[in-house]
């Protein structure tokens, strides 16, 4: 499970962790009113991307979590008004 700590006092953050199958990498960067989140998952691994409360994936019917397969993923996430 990947769940970023979105501290918007920062411009960006990244982390990586070596597992038996390879590297898991996660990095996010502020872009105007959104955050771009890049994830890399090694072959043979499946996980779930989970957002903090009140954040949602842009273009994904405002979901707060989505399943991810191995590979590289780039997602935009938003903090909806209200």
mmCIF file of C-alpha atoms in Angstrom, residues 3-77:
data_model
loop_
_atom_site.group_PDB
_atom_site.id
_atom_site.type_symbol
_atom_site.label_atom_id
_atom_site.label_comp_id
_atom_site.label_asym_id
_atom_site.label_seq_id
_atom_site.Cartn_x
_atom_site.Cartn_y
_atom_site.Cartn_z
ATOM 1 C CA UNK A 3 -0.033 6.451 0.852
ATOM 2 C CA UNK A 4 1.707 9.810 0.536
ATOM 3 C CA UNK A 5 1.862 12.308 3.381
ATOM 4 C CA UNK A 6 0.838 15.401 1.434
ATOM 5 C CA UNK A 7 2.426 18.244 3.381
ATOM 6 C CA UNK A 8 1.852 21.209 1.095
ATOM 7 C CA UNK A 9 4.386 23.261 3.024
ATOM 8 C CA UNK A 10 6.814 21.247 0.852
ATOM 9 C CA UNK A 11 7.166 21.665 -2.902
ATOM 10 C CA UNK A 12 7.842 17.954 -3.386
ATOM 11 C CA UNK A 13 8.811 14.728 -1.635
ATOM 12 C CA UNK A 14 10.123 11.324 -2.677
ATOM 13 C CA UNK A 15 10.932 7.940 -1.183
ATOM 14 C CA UNK A 16 12.209 4.590 -2.397
ATOM 15 C CA UNK A 17 12.413 1.164 -0.809
ATOM 16 C CA UNK A 18 14.284 -1.931 -2.026
ATOM 17 C CA UNK A 19 12.334 -5.172 -1.913
ATOM 18 C CA UNK A 20 13.270 -8.613 -3.227
ATOM 19 C CA UNK A 21 11.682 -7.922 -6.649
ATOM 20 C CA UNK A 22 13.317 -4.487 -7.099
ATOM 21 C CA UNK A 23 12.728 -0.871 -6.122
ATOM 22 C CA UNK A 24 9.411 0.679 -5.138
ATOM 23 C CA UNK A 25 9.572 4.427 -5.790
ATOM 24 C CA UNK A 26 7.149 7.216 -4.973
ATOM 25 C CA UNK A 27 7.500 10.947 -5.620
ATOM 26 C CA UNK A 28 5.052 13.843 -5.617
ATOM 27 C CA UNK A 29 5.337 17.471 -6.693
ATOM 28 C CA UNK A 30 2.980 20.433 -6.375
ATOM 29 C CA UNK A 31 1.688 21.849 -9.670
ATOM 30 C CA UNK A 32 -0.662 24.821 -9.366
ATOM 31 C CA UNK A 33 -3.844 23.468 -7.734
ATOM 32 C CA UNK A 34 -2.924 19.806 -8.149
ATOM 33 C CA UNK A 35 -0.218 17.373 -7.098
ATOM 34 C CA UNK A 36 1.521 15.063 -9.587
ATOM 35 C CA UNK A 37 2.319 11.660 -8.053
ATOM 36 C CA UNK A 38 4.769 9.297 -9.797
ATOM 37 C CA UNK A 39 5.005 5.692 -8.679
ATOM 38 C CA UNK A 40 7.237 2.848 -9.858
ATOM 39 C CA UNK A 41 6.393 -0.739 -8.903
ATOM 40 C CA UNK A 42 8.691 -3.679 -9.749
ATOM 41 C CA UNK A 43 7.576 -6.688 -11.823
ATOM 42 C CA UNK A 44 5.349 -9.200 -10.052
ATOM 43 C CA UNK A 45 4.044 -6.720 -7.496
ATOM 44 C CA UNK A 46 0.527 -5.316 -7.107
ATOM 45 C CA UNK A 47 -0.400 -2.624 -4.606
ATOM 46 C CA UNK A 48 -2.969 0.039 -3.828
ATOM 47 C CA UNK A 49 -2.458 3.791 -4.012
ATOM 48 C CA UNK A 50 -4.368 5.452 -1.158
ATOM 49 C CA UNK A 51 -4.839 9.181 -0.602
ATOM 50 C CA UNK A 52 -5.288 11.085 2.658
ATOM 51 C CA UNK A 53 -8.824 12.165 3.532
ATOM 52 C CA UNK A 54 -10.245 14.995 1.392
ATOM 53 C CA UNK A 55 -7.834 14.253 -1.500
ATOM 54 C CA UNK A 56 -8.974 12.425 -4.655
ATOM 55 C CA UNK A 57 -7.519 11.158 -7.924
ATOM 56 C CA UNK A 58 -8.286 13.553 -10.790
ATOM 57 C CA UNK A 59 -10.185 11.899 -13.615
ATOM 58 C CA UNK A 60 -10.912 8.737 -11.639
ATOM 59 C CA UNK A 61 -14.477 9.524 -10.525
ATOM 60 C CA UNK A 62 -13.035 11.160 -7.414
ATOM 61 C CA UNK A 63 -11.758 7.903 -5.895
ATOM 62 C CA UNK A 64 -9.485 7.911 -2.849
ATOM 63 C CA UNK A 65 -7.769 4.611 -3.658
ATOM 64 C CA UNK A 66 -6.947 2.696 -6.821
ATOM 65 C CA UNK A 67 -5.240 -0.664 -7.463
ATOM 66 C CA UNK A 68 -1.901 -0.578 -9.279
ATOM 67 C CA UNK A 69 -0.029 -3.226 -11.253
ATOM 68 C CA UNK A 70 3.727 -3.372 -11.788
ATOM 69 C CA UNK A 71 5.140 -0.543 -13.887
ATOM 70 C CA UNK A 72 5.348 3.237 -13.885
ATOM 71 C CA UNK A 73 2.319 5.336 -13.021
ATOM 72 C CA UNK A 74 1.728 9.094 -13.101
ATOM 73 C CA UNK A 75 -1.405 10.456 -11.453
ATOM 74 C CA UNK A 76 -2.803 13.874 -10.710
ATOM 75 C CA UNK A 77 -4.491 14.322 -7.376
#
